[in-house]
Coordinates of C-alpha atoms in Angstrom, one line a residue:
M1021 CA 136.9 66.0 122.7
N1022 CA 141.3 66.7 122.0
S1023 CA 142.3 70.5 120.8
R1024 CA 143.6 68.9 117.2
V1025 CA 140.2 66.9 116.5
R1026 CA 138.2 69.4 117.5
A1027 CA 140.8 72.0 115.1
Q1028 CA 140.6 69.5 112.7
L1029 CA 136.6 69.1 112.6
S1030 CA 137.0 73.3 112.7
V1031 CA 138.7 73.8 109.3
M1032 CA 136.7 70.6 107.7
M1033 CA 133.5 72.5 108.5
F1034 CA 134.9 75.8 107.5
L1035 CA 135.4 74.6 103.9
E1036 CA 132.6 72.7 103.4
F1037 CA 130.4 75.9 103.6
F1038 CA 133.2 78.3 102.5
I1039 CA 133.0 75.6 99.0
W1040 CA 129.0 76.0 99.0
G1041 CA 128.9 79.8 99.8
S1042 CA 131.1 80.0 96.8
W1043 CA 129.0 80.4 94.1
F1044 CA 125.4 79.9 95.0
V1045 CA 124.8 83.1 96.5
T1046 CA 126.1 84.4 93.3
M1047 CA 124.8 82.2 91.1
G1048 CA 121.5 84.1 90.8
I1049 CA 123.2 86.8 89.9
Y1050 CA 125.8 85.1 86.8
L1051 CA 123.5 82.2 84.9
P1052 CA 122.0 86.0 83.5
N1053 CA 124.9 87.9 82.7
S1054 CA 126.9 85.1 81.1
L1055 CA 124.3 82.9 80.3
N1056 CA 121.5 84.3 79.6
S1057 CA 119.2 82.7 81.1
S1058 CA 116.0 81.9 81.6
G1059 CA 114.3 82.7 85.2
V1060 CA 112.4 79.2 84.3
E1061 CA 116.6 77.7 83.5
I1062 CA 117.3 79.4 86.6
S1063 CA 115.3 77.7 88.8
L1064 CA 116.6 74.2 87.2
A1065 CA 119.3 74.9 88.4
Y1066 CA 119.1 76.1 92.1
S1067 CA 116.6 72.9 91.7
T1068 CA 119.8 70.4 91.8
Q1069 CA 119.5 71.5 96.3
S1070 CA 115.9 69.9 96.2
W1071 CA 117.1 67.0 94.0
G1072 CA 120.6 65.9 95.5
A1073 CA 118.2 66.4 98.8
I1074 CA 115.7 64.1 98.1
L1075 CA 118.3 61.3 96.3
A1076 CA 121.2 62.2 99.0
P1077 CA 119.7 59.6 101.3
F1078 CA 119.5 56.2 98.9
F1079 CA 123.9 57.3 98.3
I1080 CA 124.9 57.7 102.1
G1081 CA 121.9 54.8 102.9
L1082 CA 122.7 52.5 101.1
I1083 CA 126.5 52.8 99.9
A1084 CA 128.7 55.1 102.7
D1085 CA 127.1 53.9 105.4
R1086 CA 127.8 51.0 105.0
Y1087 CA 130.7 50.1 103.6
F1088 CA 133.6 52.6 104.4
N1089 CA 135.2 55.3 106.1
A1090 CA 132.8 58.4 106.4
E1091 CA 135.8 60.6 106.2
R1092 CA 137.1 58.7 103.3
I1093 CA 133.9 58.9 101.0
L1094 CA 134.3 62.6 101.9
G1095 CA 137.9 62.8 100.4
V1096 CA 136.5 61.3 97.3
L1097 CA 133.2 63.5 96.6
H1098 CA 135.3 66.7 97.1
L1099 CA 137.7 65.8 94.6
L1100 CA 135.5 65.2 92.2
G1101 CA 133.1 67.9 93.2
G1102 CA 135.9 70.0 92.2
V1103 CA 136.3 68.5 88.8
L1104 CA 132.7 69.1 88.2
M1105 CA 133.3 72.7 89.8
Y1106 CA 136.1 73.4 87.5
L1107 CA 133.7 71.7 84.1
L1108 CA 131.1 74.6 85.5
Y1109 CA 133.6 77.4 85.3
T1110 CA 134.7 76.7 81.4
A1111 CA 130.0 76.1 80.5
S1112 CA 129.3 78.1 78.0
D1113 CA 126.4 77.5 77.4
F1114 CA 123.2 76.0 79.7
S1115 CA 122.7 73.2 78.2
V1116 CA 126.0 71.5 79.3
F1117 CA 126.2 73.8 82.6
Y1118 CA 122.8 72.0 83.7
P1119 CA 124.1 68.6 84.1
Y1120 CA 127.2 68.7 85.5
L1121 CA 125.5 71.4 88.8
L1122 CA 123.1 68.0 89.1
A1123 CA 125.8 65.6 89.1
Y1124 CA 127.7 68.2 91.8
M1125 CA 125.1 68.8 93.7
I1126 CA 124.2 65.0 94.9
M1127 CA 126.9 64.5 95.8
Y1128 CA 127.9 67.8 97.6
M1129 CA 124.0 67.4 99.6
S1130 CA 126.0 64.0 100.6
T1131 CA 129.1 65.5 102.4
L1132 CA 126.7 67.5 104.2
A1133 CA 125.6 64.3 106.1
L1134 CA 129.6 62.5 105.5
V1135 CA 130.6 66.1 107.5
N1136 CA 127.5 65.6 110.6
S1137 CA 128.5 61.9 110.1
V1138 CA 132.8 62.2 110.9
S1139 CA 131.8 65.6 114.0
F1140 CA 129.8 63.3 115.6
N1141 CA 131.4 60.2 116.0
Q1142 CA 133.8 62.2 117.4
M1143 CA 132.1 64.4 120.3
K1144 CA 131.1 63.0 123.6
D1145 CA 128.4 65.0 123.7
P1146 CA 127.5 66.5 120.5
A1147 CA 124.5 69.2 122.1
K1148 CA 127.0 70.5 124.2
E1149 CA 130.3 70.3 121.6
F1150 CA 129.1 70.3 117.6
S1151 CA 127.9 74.0 117.8
F1152 CA 131.6 75.1 118.4
V1153 CA 131.9 73.6 115.6
R1154 CA 129.1 74.3 112.6
V1155 CA 129.7 78.1 113.2
F1156 CA 133.0 77.5 111.3
G1157 CA 130.4 76.4 108.6
T1158 CA 128.9 79.7 108.6
L1159 CA 132.0 81.7 109.3
G1160 CA 133.5 79.7 105.8
W1161 CA 130.2 80.7 103.8
I1162 CA 130.8 84.3 104.9
V1163 CA 134.4 84.4 104.2
A1164 CA 133.4 82.9 100.5
G1165 CA 130.9 86.1 100.1
L1166 CA 133.9 88.7 100.9
L1167 CA 135.7 87.6 99.2
I1168 CA 134.1 87.8 95.6
S1169 CA 133.0 91.2 96.6
F1170 CA 137.1 92.0 97.9
F1171 CA 137.6 90.9 94.5
G1172 CA 135.2 92.6 92.4
W1173 CA 133.7 89.7 91.2
D1174 CA 130.1 91.1 91.4
S1175 CA 130.7 94.3 90.6
Q1176 CA 128.6 96.1 87.5
T1177 CA 132.2 95.3 85.5
G1178 CA 132.9 92.2 86.8
M1179 CA 129.2 90.5 85.8
T1180 CA 130.1 92.4 81.8
D1181 CA 132.7 91.0 81.6
G1182 CA 132.0 87.6 83.0
I1183 CA 134.3 87.5 85.7
L1184 CA 131.8 86.3 88.5
R1185 CA 132.3 82.6 86.8
N1186 CA 135.2 82.6 89.3
T1187 CA 133.6 81.9 91.8
F1188 CA 133.6 78.3 90.5
L1189 CA 137.6 78.2 90.2
M1190 CA 137.0 79.2 93.3
A1191 CA 134.9 76.3 94.6
A1192 CA 137.2 73.8 92.6
I1193 CA 140.6 74.7 94.2
S1194 CA 138.5 74.7 97.9
S1195 CA 137.1 71.6 96.7
V1196 CA 140.3 69.8 96.4
V1197 CA 141.6 71.4 98.8
L1198 CA 139.1 69.9 101.2
G1199 CA 139.4 66.5 99.9
M1200 CA 142.9 66.0 100.7
F1201 CA 142.2 67.0 103.9
S1202 CA 139.3 65.0 104.2
F1203 CA 142.3 61.7 104.5
T1204 CA 143.8 63.0 107.5
L1205 CA 140.3 63.7 109.4
P1206 CA 139.9 61.1 112.0
K1207 CA 138.2 57.7 111.0
T1208 CA 134.6 57.2 110.8
P1209 CA 133.9 53.5 109.9
P1210 CA 130.7 52.7 108.7
R1211 CA 128.0 52.3 111.4
V1212 CA 125.3 49.8 109.9
D1213 CA 126.1 46.2 110.1
R1214 CA 125.9 44.9 106.3
S1215 CA 123.8 42.2 107.0
K1216 CA 121.5 44.2 107.7
K1217 CA 118.6 45.1 104.9
V1218 CA 117.7 48.8 104.8
T1219 CA 114.5 49.7 103.8
L1220 CA 112.4 52.4 101.4
S1221 CA 111.9 53.4 104.7
E1222 CA 114.4 53.6 106.7
I1223 CA 116.0 56.0 104.0
L1224 CA 113.8 58.2 103.7
G1225 CA 112.3 58.8 106.5
L1226 CA 108.9 57.6 106.3
E1227 CA 108.5 55.9 109.3
A1228 CA 108.2 58.9 110.7
L1229 CA 104.9 59.5 108.5
R1230 CA 102.6 57.8 111.5
L1231 CA 103.6 61.3 113.2
L1232 CA 101.4 62.9 111.0
K1233 CA 98.2 61.7 113.2
D1234 CA 98.6 64.1 115.3
R1235 CA 97.2 67.1 114.1
N1236 CA 100.0 69.6 115.3
F1237 CA 102.9 67.2 113.8
F1238 CA 100.6 67.2 110.9
T1239 CA 100.1 71.5 110.7
F1240 CA 103.5 72.4 111.6
F1241 CA 105.0 69.8 108.5
L1242 CA 102.0 71.7 106.4
A1243 CA 103.2 74.7 107.2
S1244 CA 107.6 73.6 106.0
V1245 CA 106.7 72.9 102.9
L1246 CA 105.0 75.9 102.2
I1247 CA 106.7 78.2 103.9
C1248 CA 109.7 76.7 101.7
I1249 CA 108.0 78.9 98.6
P1250 CA 108.7 81.6 99.7
L1251 CA 112.9 80.9 100.6
A1252 CA 113.0 79.5 97.6
F1253 CA 112.7 83.0 95.9
Y1254 CA 115.7 84.1 98.4
Y1255 CA 117.8 81.3 97.8
Q1256 CA 117.2 81.5 93.5
H1257 CA 116.2 85.0 93.0
T1258 CA 118.2 87.8 95.8
G1259 CA 121.5 87.9 94.0
Q1260 CA 119.8 88.4 90.9
F1261 CA 118.1 91.0 92.3
L1262 CA 120.7 93.0 94.4
G1263 CA 122.9 93.1 90.6
E1264 CA 120.3 94.2 89.0
V1265 CA 119.1 97.1 90.9
G1266 CA 122.9 98.6 90.6
L1267 CA 123.6 97.6 94.6
E1268 CA 127.2 97.4 94.9
N1269 CA 129.0 94.2 95.7
P1270 CA 126.1 92.1 96.2
A1271 CA 127.9 88.8 97.3
G1272 CA 129.5 90.6 100.4
K1273 CA 126.1 92.3 101.0
M1274 CA 124.5 89.0 101.5
T1275 CA 127.2 88.0 104.2
V1276 CA 125.4 90.0 106.6
G1277 CA 122.2 87.7 106.5
Q1278 CA 125.0 84.7 107.9
I1279 CA 126.1 87.7 110.4
S1280 CA 122.7 87.8 111.7
E1281 CA 122.6 84.1 111.6
L1282 CA 124.4 84.0 114.1
L1283 CA 123.9 85.9 116.4
F1284 CA 120.0 85.1 116.1
M1285 CA 121.3 81.5 116.8
L1286 CA 122.7 82.4 120.5
L1287 CA 119.0 84.4 121.2
L1288 CA 116.8 81.6 120.3
P1289 CA 117.3 80.0 123.6
F1290 CA 115.5 83.0 125.1
F1291 CA 112.9 83.7 122.9
F1292 CA 111.7 79.3 123.0
K1293 CA 112.2 79.6 126.4
K1294 CA 110.5 83.1 127.4
F1295 CA 107.3 83.0 124.3
G1296 CA 107.2 79.2 123.4
F1297 CA 107.2 77.3 119.9
K1298 CA 104.4 78.9 118.3
N1299 CA 105.4 81.7 118.9
T1300 CA 108.8 81.7 117.5
I1301 CA 107.3 80.4 114.3
L1302 CA 105.1 83.0 113.7
V1303 CA 107.7 85.5 114.7
A1304 CA 109.9 83.5 111.7
M1305 CA 107.0 83.3 109.1
F1306 CA 106.4 87.3 109.6
A1307 CA 110.1 87.8 109.3
W1308 CA 109.9 85.9 105.6
G1309 CA 106.5 88.4 104.7
L1310 CA 108.7 91.5 106.2
R1311 CA 111.8 90.8 104.0
Y1312 CA 109.8 91.1 101.1
L1313 CA 108.5 93.8 101.4
L1314 CA 111.6 95.4 102.2
F1315 CA 112.7 94.3 98.9
A1316 CA 109.8 95.1 96.7
Y1317 CA 110.0 99.0 98.0
G1318 CA 114.0 99.2 98.8
N1319 CA 116.2 100.2 96.2
A1320 CA 120.2 100.5 95.9
G1321 CA 119.9 104.7 96.6
E1322 CA 118.3 106.2 99.5
L1323 CA 116.8 103.0 100.1
T1324 CA 119.5 100.9 100.3
F1325 CA 118.6 100.7 104.5
L1326 CA 115.7 99.0 103.5
L1327 CA 117.3 96.2 101.4
L1328 CA 119.9 95.8 104.1
G1329 CA 117.4 95.3 106.6
G1330 CA 115.5 92.3 104.6
I1331 CA 118.5 90.6 104.5
A1332 CA 119.8 91.0 107.8
L1333 CA 116.1 88.8 108.8
H1334 CA 118.2 86.0 107.8
G1335 CA 119.0 85.5 111.3
I1336 CA 114.6 85.3 112.4
C1337 CA 113.3 83.2 109.2
Y1338 CA 116.4 80.6 109.2
D1339 CA 116.6 80.0 112.7
F1340 CA 113.2 80.7 114.1
F1341 CA 112.0 78.8 111.8
F1342 CA 114.7 75.7 110.6
V1343 CA 116.3 76.0 114.0
S1344 CA 112.6 75.6 116.0
G1345 CA 111.1 72.9 113.6
Q1346 CA 114.3 70.9 114.2
I1347 CA 113.7 70.7 117.9
Y1348 CA 109.4 70.8 117.9
T1349 CA 110.5 67.4 115.7
D1350 CA 113.1 66.0 118.2
T1351 CA 110.5 65.8 121.0
K1352 CA 107.9 64.8 119.6
A1353 CA 109.2 61.7 117.5
G1354 CA 110.6 60.8 121.2
S1355 CA 113.6 58.3 120.7
T1356 CA 111.9 55.6 118.2
Y1357 CA 111.6 57.8 115.8
K1358 CA 114.0 60.9 115.7
S1359 CA 116.6 60.3 112.7
A1360 CA 113.4 59.2 110.8
A1361 CA 111.1 62.3 111.3
Q1362 CA 114.6 64.1 111.3
G1363 CA 115.0 63.1 107.9
L1364 CA 111.5 63.2 106.6
I1365 CA 111.4 66.8 107.6
T1366 CA 114.7 67.6 105.4
L1367 CA 113.1 65.2 102.7
A1368 CA 110.0 67.5 102.9
T1369 CA 111.2 70.9 102.4
Y1370 CA 114.3 70.9 101.2
G1371 CA 113.6 68.3 98.8
I1372 CA 109.8 68.6 97.6
G1373 CA 109.1 72.2 99.4
M1374 CA 111.8 74.2 98.0
L1375 CA 111.8 71.8 94.0
I1376 CA 108.1 73.2 94.0
G1377 CA 109.4 77.1 95.5
F1378 CA 112.2 77.5 92.4
W1379 CA 109.7 76.4 89.3
I1380 CA 107.3 79.2 91.2
A1381 CA 109.4 81.5 91.7
G1382 CA 111.3 81.2 88.3
K1383 CA 107.7 80.9 86.3
I1384 CA 107.1 84.5 88.1
T1385 CA 110.1 85.7 87.5
D1386 CA 110.2 85.4 84.3
S1387 CA 106.5 86.6 84.0
Y1388 CA 107.7 89.7 84.6
L1389 CA 110.6 90.4 82.3
I1390 CA 110.0 94.4 81.3
T1391 CA 113.4 94.8 79.2
E1392 CA 116.6 92.7 79.0
G1393 CA 118.1 91.8 82.1
G1394 CA 115.4 94.1 83.9
H1395 CA 112.2 93.1 86.0
S1396 CA 109.2 94.5 87.8
W1397 CA 110.5 93.5 91.3
E1398 CA 108.7 95.6 93.4
T1399 CA 105.9 93.0 91.6
I1400 CA 107.7 89.6 91.7
W1401 CA 108.7 90.2 95.4
L1402 CA 105.3 90.8 97.1
Y1403 CA 104.4 87.7 95.6
P1404 CA 106.2 86.0 98.2
A1405 CA 105.4 88.2 100.9
G1406 CA 101.5 87.1 100.0
F1407 CA 102.3 83.5 100.5
S1408 CA 104.6 84.1 103.5
L1409 CA 101.5 86.0 105.5
V1410 CA 99.1 83.2 104.3
V1411 CA 101.1 80.3 105.7
L1412 CA 101.1 82.4 108.7
L1413 CA 97.4 83.0 109.0
L1414 CA 97.0 79.0 108.4
F1415 CA 98.7 77.5 111.1
A1416 CA 98.2 80.3 113.9
L1417 CA 94.7 79.6 113.2
L1418 CA 95.0 75.5 112.7
F1419 CA 98.2 75.0 115.5
K1420 CA 97.5 74.7 119.0
N1421 CA 99.3 75.9 121.7
E1422 CA 102.0 73.1 123.2
K1423 CA 104.6 73.9 125.5
I1424 CA 107.8 72.5 124.5
D1425 CA 111.0 71.7 126.5
Y1426 CA 114.3 73.5 125.1
E1427 CA 117.4 72.4 126.3
S1428 CA 120.5 74.3 125.2

């Protein structure tokens, strides 16, 4: 892969995650403050990510992989996404906001697969080359959060005056930019023979269900679904929580999580090789529980460091569980079911697990509304903290230690 192509892919990845980071984190602040949304409505908004994860494989498997170049579909989807983001920017009621968001997320979750497809198609050794390109995605998310705080959109005044809606306008503009840029990307033709019939089991990765006969893989699969329930609390309500307790510039401060993600991604190979898969997963689960305890007892005053510490644990929570899980799944599946197994885990986590988690998080948050615009957050955060520790105990008891080789 030459330097020009590497630069193109890096810009593509930067913009892809800059768009997502422009609005996803702060939507939990925006909806209750600007559209007077309830916890259940916020959960509906965030669950569009799960519906997108469930429905995107159908679009990719039935259309994108068979009829059109990936970079062209990527361009069209982001141009349409820019229009939908602008409509979200202008929406004044949740009943109008939600259908636009659902349509957008079905398209956006499809683009996540497409940017990977465009990248891998240009790489001779994806295992070594992809990490360099993917890191620009994390940088894009970080820059988006810092810009939101730099402009003061997530300040108390910004939330009160409704200018936090500008995050959707920023996403709309960057989506159009990426849409036009996509047509300049290297050609990535369809990978699947049109004459070959595609089955539902192939699209959803159901061929890998036979792996569930393995007790350890079944335990890991179940833990992956369950751990996404407390994970949903973080994505859905952390921004809202930080805004309510009065922490200044929450979007900028939440980028600490992405910075730690970069750091712990570098530490993961060492930790994985030295302590093994099971211990790595257990540390990740413990970090989830600890994060929510820090949120429960921290505040925007003298105990701000507890809130920042909880955010900084994101690298351990995400990298140690999800990246380790991808490695484990890849190893267990072997060459025959690699793609199917990864698809199955994605469907189980970002689809089913987080869909359940967003709904539960919304219900619990609504249950502890104490004043207009105020919640009993200490009690709320104890729920995902306790649930994380229960999943940890179940995994520790049921998963038998086994050696998994990690090729960095």
